[in-house]
C-alpha cells in the first residue's frame, strides 16, 4: 500500500517567549500558508541561525507556537553551522545542542533544541487500520525510480489529528530522488 | 559481504584546454592529496560555479585532467545554481546542461557537463570474483544503524585499476547516516 511523501526543508518551531525576543514584545506568528498536517502552518517570519562555524539565513518559522523552541536541520546544515545535531524524534530535545537564533528585534542563545528530525509517517487513525500498523511501530518504506531506496526504521505516528504523509528531510528525499507528493510503498514485515 | 563506502562532495574534472583558460596558459593541475582510486587525486586548484539562480564557491578540482570537463554536484546544489542536472554515470554527458566556471585567470561557459553522479561501486577484478558480480551489474547495498537504508540500482564497475569502494554523494551518505570508510553490505539477489 502506498502513501505520499514530503520533503521538510530546515525550519524552526518557536516558544512564545522566544517569539517575543526575536520579533518584539507581544509579537505573534503570522500565517503564511497551511501545511499538510491539520493546524500546522508556515509563517511569514524567518530567522537567521548562527553556529560556531557558519550561519544559515532565512530559516522559515512554522506555527503554531510550541512549548519549547526546536530547530530542525539536515546533517549538512549541521556541518555548515558547526553544530553536531543528533537524529531525534520531534520533541525529544534531551541532550541536544543549542545555537544562536537571530530575529529582527533580538537574539536568543538556545541552550538546546537543535535536531535532525527522524524520518516518520503521520497517519490518521483510520489510515493506521487500513495499513494495519500501530502508533510507534517501525516500518520500511520503499521508493521507486532511478534512485530507488528502502528506508528502514521509519517511525509511524498515529493520531486522529494527523493526515497521511511520510516526512523526510531534503537530503533523504534527494537521495531517494523523490519530490513532494510522490507515492511510496509501506512495507510492514 | 561488506565493502567500504565514501561520500563524494561536489567536485569538478577539467579538460586541459579549460585548465589553461581558468588557471592561465600552460597551467597544469597541482597534486594536493591522493584519492582512494589509484591514480586519482584532489588538486590544490578550486573554481567557482555560477548558474542562473546562484553560485557555489570553492569547488575542488580533481585530477588528472580529463578529455572533457565534468562537474559533479548534488540535487540540492542544482536547485541552488538553478541547473537541472540529471542523475548520470560519470562520462555520460549527452544532453547534460552547462554552467559557468570561474577560475583565477578566466572563465569557461560550459555547454554541457553538469551531472549528479549515479551511486556506484568501484571493484578490482579480484574483488568482483569474491563478490561474484560482473562489470555493469546492478546490485543493492544495505547500510546499518539508525538511518539504515537499502540503495537499489547500484552500478558495479570492475577494473584491475580500481580499488574496492562504493561512492555516493553527500545527500545519499547523510540520508543513510554513513561516514567515509563505514562498511556496507552488498546484496546480490
CSV table of N, CA, C and O in Angstrom, one decimal, chain A residues 75-76 79-80 84 87-88 116-119 142-143 145-153 169-177 179, chain B residues 75-76 79-80 84 87-88 116-119 142-143 145-153 169-177 179:
chain,number,residue,atom,x,y,z
A,75,UNK,N,21.8,17.1,8.2
A,75,UNK,CA,23.2,16.8,8.7
A,75,UNK,C,24.2,17.8,8.0
A,75,UNK,O,25.1,18.3,8.6
A,76,UNK,N,24.0,18.1,6.7
A,76,UNK,CA,24.8,19.1,6.0
A,76,UNK,C,24.7,20.4,6.7
A,76,UNK,O,25.7,21.1,6.8
A,79,UNK,N,26.9,20.5,9.7
A,79,UNK,CA,28.4,20.6,9.4
A,79,UNK,C,28.7,22.1,9.1
A,79,UNK,O,29.7,22.6,9.6
A,80,UNK,N,27.8,22.8,8.3
A,80,UNK,CA,28.0,24.1,8.0
A,80,UNK,C,28.0,25.0,9.2
A,80,UNK,O,28.8,26.0,9.3
A,84,UNK,N,26.7,19.7,16.1
A,84,UNK,CA,26.6,18.3,16.0
A,84,UNK,C,25.2,17.9,16.4
A,84,UNK,O,24.9,17.4,17.5
A,87,UNK,N,20.2,12.8,15.4
A,87,UNK,CA,18.9,12.4,14.7
A,87,UNK,C,17.9,12.0,15.8
A,87,UNK,O,18.2,11.0,16.5
A,88,UNK,N,16.9,12.8,15.9
A,88,UNK,CA,15.9,12.6,17.0
A,88,UNK,C,14.5,12.7,16.6
A,88,UNK,O,14.2,13.5,15.6
A,116,UNK,N,18.3,16.8,14.0
A,116,UNK,CA,17.9,16.3,12.6
A,116,UNK,C,16.7,15.4,12.8
A,116,UNK,O,16.9,14.4,13.5
A,117,UNK,N,15.6,15.8,12.3
A,117,UNK,CA,14.4,15.0,12.6
A,117,UNK,C,14.4,13.6,12.0
A,117,UNK,O,14.7,13.5,10.8
A,118,UNK,N,14.1,12.6,12.8
A,118,UNK,CA,14.0,11.3,12.3
A,118,UNK,C,12.9,11.2,11.3
A,118,UNK,O,11.8,11.8,11.5
A,119,UNK,N,13.1,10.5,10.2
A,119,UNK,CA,12.0,10.3,9.2
A,119,UNK,C,10.9,9.6,9.9
A,119,UNK,O,11.1,8.7,10.8
A,142,UNK,N,9.6,1.9,0.8
A,142,UNK,CA,10.3,1.8,-0.5
A,142,UNK,C,9.9,2.8,-1.5
A,142,UNK,O,8.7,3.1,-1.7
A,143,UNK,N,10.9,3.5,-2.0
A,143,UNK,CA,10.6,4.5,-3.1
A,143,UNK,C,10.9,3.8,-4.4
A,143,UNK,O,11.6,2.8,-4.5
A,145,UNK,N,12.0,4.2,-8.9
A,145,UNK,CA,12.7,5.0,-9.8
A,145,UNK,C,14.2,4.8,-9.8
A,145,UNK,O,14.7,3.9,-9.1
A,146,UNK,N,14.9,5.7,-10.5
A,146,UNK,CA,16.4,5.5,-10.7
A,146,UNK,C,17.1,5.4,-9.4
A,146,UNK,O,18.1,4.7,-9.2
A,147,UNK,N,16.7,6.3,-8.4
A,147,UNK,CA,17.4,6.3,-7.1
A,147,UNK,C,16.6,5.5,-6.0
A,147,UNK,O,16.6,5.9,-4.9
A,148,UNK,N,15.9,4.5,-6.4
A,148,UNK,CA,15.1,3.7,-5.5
A,148,UNK,C,15.8,3.3,-4.3
A,148,UNK,O,17.0,2.8,-4.3
A,149,UNK,N,15.2,3.5,-3.1
A,149,UNK,CA,15.8,3.1,-1.8
A,149,UNK,C,14.7,2.5,-1.0
A,149,UNK,O,13.5,2.7,-1.2
A,150,UNK,N,15.1,1.7,0.0
A,150,UNK,CA,14.3,1.3,1.1
A,150,UNK,C,14.8,2.0,2.4
A,150,UNK,O,15.9,1.8,2.8
A,151,UNK,N,13.9,2.8,2.9
A,151,UNK,CA,14.2,3.4,4.2
A,151,UNK,C,13.8,2.4,5.3
A,151,UNK,O,12.6,2.1,5.4
A,152,UNK,N,14.7,2.0,6.2
A,152,UNK,CA,14.4,1.2,7.3
A,152,UNK,C,14.1,2.1,8.5
A,152,UNK,O,14.4,3.3,8.5
A,153,UNK,N,13.6,1.5,9.6
A,153,UNK,CA,13.4,2.2,10.9
A,153,UNK,C,12.6,3.4,10.8
A,153,UNK,O,12.9,4.5,11.3
A,169,UNK,N,13.8,14.5,5.5
A,169,UNK,CA,14.4,15.8,5.2
A,169,UNK,C,14.9,15.9,3.8
A,169,UNK,O,14.8,14.9,3.0
A,170,UNK,N,15.4,17.0,3.4
A,170,UNK,CA,15.8,17.2,2.0
A,170,UNK,C,16.9,16.2,1.5
A,170,UNK,O,16.8,15.7,0.4
A,171,UNK,N,17.8,15.9,2.4
A,171,UNK,CA,18.9,15.0,1.9
A,171,UNK,C,18.3,13.6,1.7
A,171,UNK,O,18.7,12.9,0.7
A,172,UNK,N,17.4,13.2,2.6
A,172,UNK,CA,16.8,11.9,2.4
A,172,UNK,C,15.9,11.8,1.1
A,172,UNK,O,16.0,10.9,0.4
A,173,UNK,N,15.2,12.9,0.9
A,173,UNK,CA,14.3,13.0,-0.3
A,173,UNK,C,15.1,13.0,-1.5
A,173,UNK,O,14.8,12.2,-2.5
A,174,UNK,N,16.2,13.8,-1.6
A,174,UNK,CA,17.0,13.8,-2.8
A,174,UNK,C,17.8,12.5,-3.0
A,174,UNK,O,18.0,12.1,-4.1
A,175,UNK,N,18.2,11.9,-1.9
A,175,UNK,CA,18.9,10.6,-2.0
A,175,UNK,C,18.0,9.5,-2.6
A,175,UNK,O,18.5,8.6,-3.3
A,176,UNK,N,16.7,9.7,-2.4
A,176,UNK,CA,15.7,8.7,-3.0
A,176,UNK,C,15.2,9.3,-4.3
A,176,UNK,O,14.4,8.6,-5.0
A,177,UNK,N,15.5,10.5,-4.7
A,177,UNK,CA,15.1,11.0,-6.0
A,177,UNK,C,13.6,11.3,-6.0
A,177,UNK,O,12.9,11.3,-7.0
A,179,UNK,N,10.0,13.6,-4.9
A,179,UNK,CA,9.5,15.0,-4.8
A,179,UNK,C,8.3,15.0,-4.0
A,179,UNK,O,7.6,14.0,-3.8
B,75,UNK,N,21.8,17.1,-6.0
B,75,UNK,CA,20.5,17.7,-6.4
B,75,UNK,C,20.3,19.0,-5.7
B,75,UNK,O,19.8,20.0,-6.3
B,76,UNK,N,20.6,19.2,-4.4
B,76,UNK,CA,20.5,20.5,-3.7
B,76,UNK,C,21.3,21.5,-4.4
B,76,UNK,O,20.9,22.7,-4.5
B,79,UNK,N,19.6,22.8,-7.4
B,79,UNK,CA,18.5,23.8,-7.1
B,79,UNK,C,19.1,25.2,-6.8
B,79,UNK,O,18.6,26.2,-7.3
B,80,UNK,N,20.2,25.2,-6.0
B,80,UNK,CA,20.8,26.4,-5.7
B,80,UNK,C,21.3,27.2,-6.9
B,80,UNK,O,21.2,28.4,-7.0
B,84,UNK,N,19.3,22.1,-13.8
B,84,UNK,CA,18.6,20.8,-13.7
B,84,UNK,C,19.5,19.7,-14.1
B,84,UNK,O,19.5,19.2,-15.2
B,87,UNK,N,20.7,12.7,-13.1
B,87,UNK,CA,21.5,11.7,-12.4
B,87,UNK,C,22.1,10.8,-13.5
B,87,UNK,O,21.3,10.1,-14.2
B,88,UNK,N,23.4,10.8,-13.7
B,88,UNK,CA,24.0,10.1,-14.8
B,88,UNK,C,25.3,9.4,-14.3
B,88,UNK,O,25.9,9.8,-13.3
B,116,UNK,N,24.6,14.9,-11.7
B,116,UNK,CA,24.6,14.3,-10.3
B,116,UNK,C,25.0,12.9,-10.6
B,116,UNK,O,24.3,12.1,-11.3
B,117,UNK,N,26.2,12.5,-10.1
B,117,UNK,CA,26.7,11.2,-10.4
B,117,UNK,C,25.9,10.1,-9.8
B,117,UNK,O,25.6,10.1,-8.6
B,118,UNK,N,25.6,9.1,-10.6
B,118,UNK,CA,24.9,7.9,-10.0
B,118,UNK,C,25.8,7.2,-9.0
B,118,UNK,O,27.0,7.0,-9.2
B,119,UNK,N,25.1,6.7,-8.0
B,119,UNK,CA,25.9,5.9,-7.0
B,119,UNK,C,26.5,4.7,-7.7
B,119,UNK,O,25.8,4.1,-8.6
B,142,UNK,N,23.1,-2.4,1.4
B,142,UNK,CA,22.4,-2.1,2.7
B,142,UNK,C,23.4,-1.4,3.7
B,142,UNK,O,24.5,-1.9,3.9
B,143,UNK,N,22.9,-0.3,4.2
B,143,UNK,CA,23.7,0.3,5.3
B,143,UNK,C,23.0,0.0,6.6
B,143,UNK,O,21.9,-0.5,6.7
B,145,UNK,N,22.5,0.9,11.1
B,145,UNK,CA,22.3,2.0,12.0
B,145,UNK,C,21.0,2.6,12.0
B,145,UNK,O,20.0,2.1,11.3
B,146,UNK,N,20.9,3.7,12.7
B,146,UNK,CA,19.6,4.4,12.9
B,146,UNK,C,18.9,4.8,11.6
B,146,UNK,O,17.7,4.8,11.5
B,147,UNK,N,19.7,5.2,10.6
B,147,UNK,CA,19.2,5.7,9.3
B,147,UNK,C,19.4,4.6,8.3
B,147,UNK,O,19.6,4.9,7.1
B,148,UNK,N,19.4,3.3,8.7
B,148,UNK,CA,19.7,2.2,7.7
B,148,UNK,C,18.8,2.4,6.5
B,148,UNK,O,17.6,2.6,6.6
B,149,UNK,N,19.4,2.2,5.3
B,149,UNK,CA,18.7,2.2,4.0
B,149,UNK,C,19.2,1.1,3.2
B,149,UNK,O,20.4,0.6,3.4
B,150,UNK,N,18.4,0.7,2.2
B,150,UNK,CA,18.9,-0.2,1.1
B,150,UNK,C,18.9,0.7,-0.2
B,150,UNK,O,17.9,1.2,-0.6
B,151,UNK,N,20.1,0.9,-0.7
B,151,UNK,CA,20.2,1.5,-2.0
B,151,UNK,C,20.0,0.5,-3.1
B,151,UNK,O,20.7,-0.5,-3.2
B,152,UNK,N,19.0,0.7,-4.0
B,152,UNK,CA,18.8,-0.2,-5.1
B,152,UNK,C,19.5,0.4,-6.4
B,152,UNK,O,20.0,1.5,-6.3
B,153,UNK,N,19.6,-0.4,-7.4
B,153,UNK,CA,20.1,0.1,-8.7
B,153,UNK,C,21.6,0.7,-8.6
B,153,UNK,O,21.9,1.7,-9.1
B,169,UNK,N,26.9,10.4,-3.2
B,169,UNK,CA,27.1,11.8,-3.0
B,169,UNK,C,26.7,12.1,-1.5
B,169,UNK,O,26.3,11.3,-0.7
B,170,UNK,N,26.9,13.4,-1.1
B,170,UNK,CA,26.8,13.7,0.3
B,170,UNK,C,25.4,13.6,0.8
B,170,UNK,O,25.1,13.1,1.9
B,171,UNK,N,24.4,13.9,-0.1
B,171,UNK,CA,23.0,13.7,0.3
B,171,UNK,C,22.7,12.2,0.5
B,171,UNK,O,22.0,11.9,1.5
B,172,UNK,N,23.2,11.4,-0.3
B,172,UNK,CA,22.9,9.9,-0.2
B,172,UNK,C,23.6,9.4,1.1
B,172,UNK,O,23.0,8.6,1.9
B,173,UNK,N,24.8,9.9,1.3
B,173,UNK,CA,25.6,9.4,2.5
B,173,UNK,C,24.9,9.9,3.8
B,173,UNK,O,24.7,9.1,4.7
B,174,UNK,N,24.5,11.1,3.8
B,174,UNK,CA,23.8,11.7,5.0
B,174,UNK,C,22.4,11.0,5.2
B,174,UNK,O,22.0,10.7,6.4
B,175,UNK,N,21.7,10.7,4.1
B,175,UNK,CA,20.4,10.1,4.3
B,175,UNK,C,20.6,8.7,4.9
B,175,UNK,O,19.6,8.2,5.6
B,176,UNK,N,21.7,8.1,4.7
B,176,UNK,CA,22.0,6.8,5.2
B,176,UNK,C,22.7,6.8,6.6
B,176,UNK,O,23.0,5.8,7.2
B,177,UNK,N,23.1,8.1,6.9
B,177,UNK,CA,23.8,8.2,8.2
B,177,UNK,C,25.2,7.6,8.2
B,177,UNK,O,25.7,7.2,9.3
B,179,UNK,N,29.4,7.5,7.2
B,179,UNK,CA,30.6,8.3,7.0
B,179,UNK,C,31.7,7.6,6.2
B,179,UNK,O,31.6,6.4,6.1
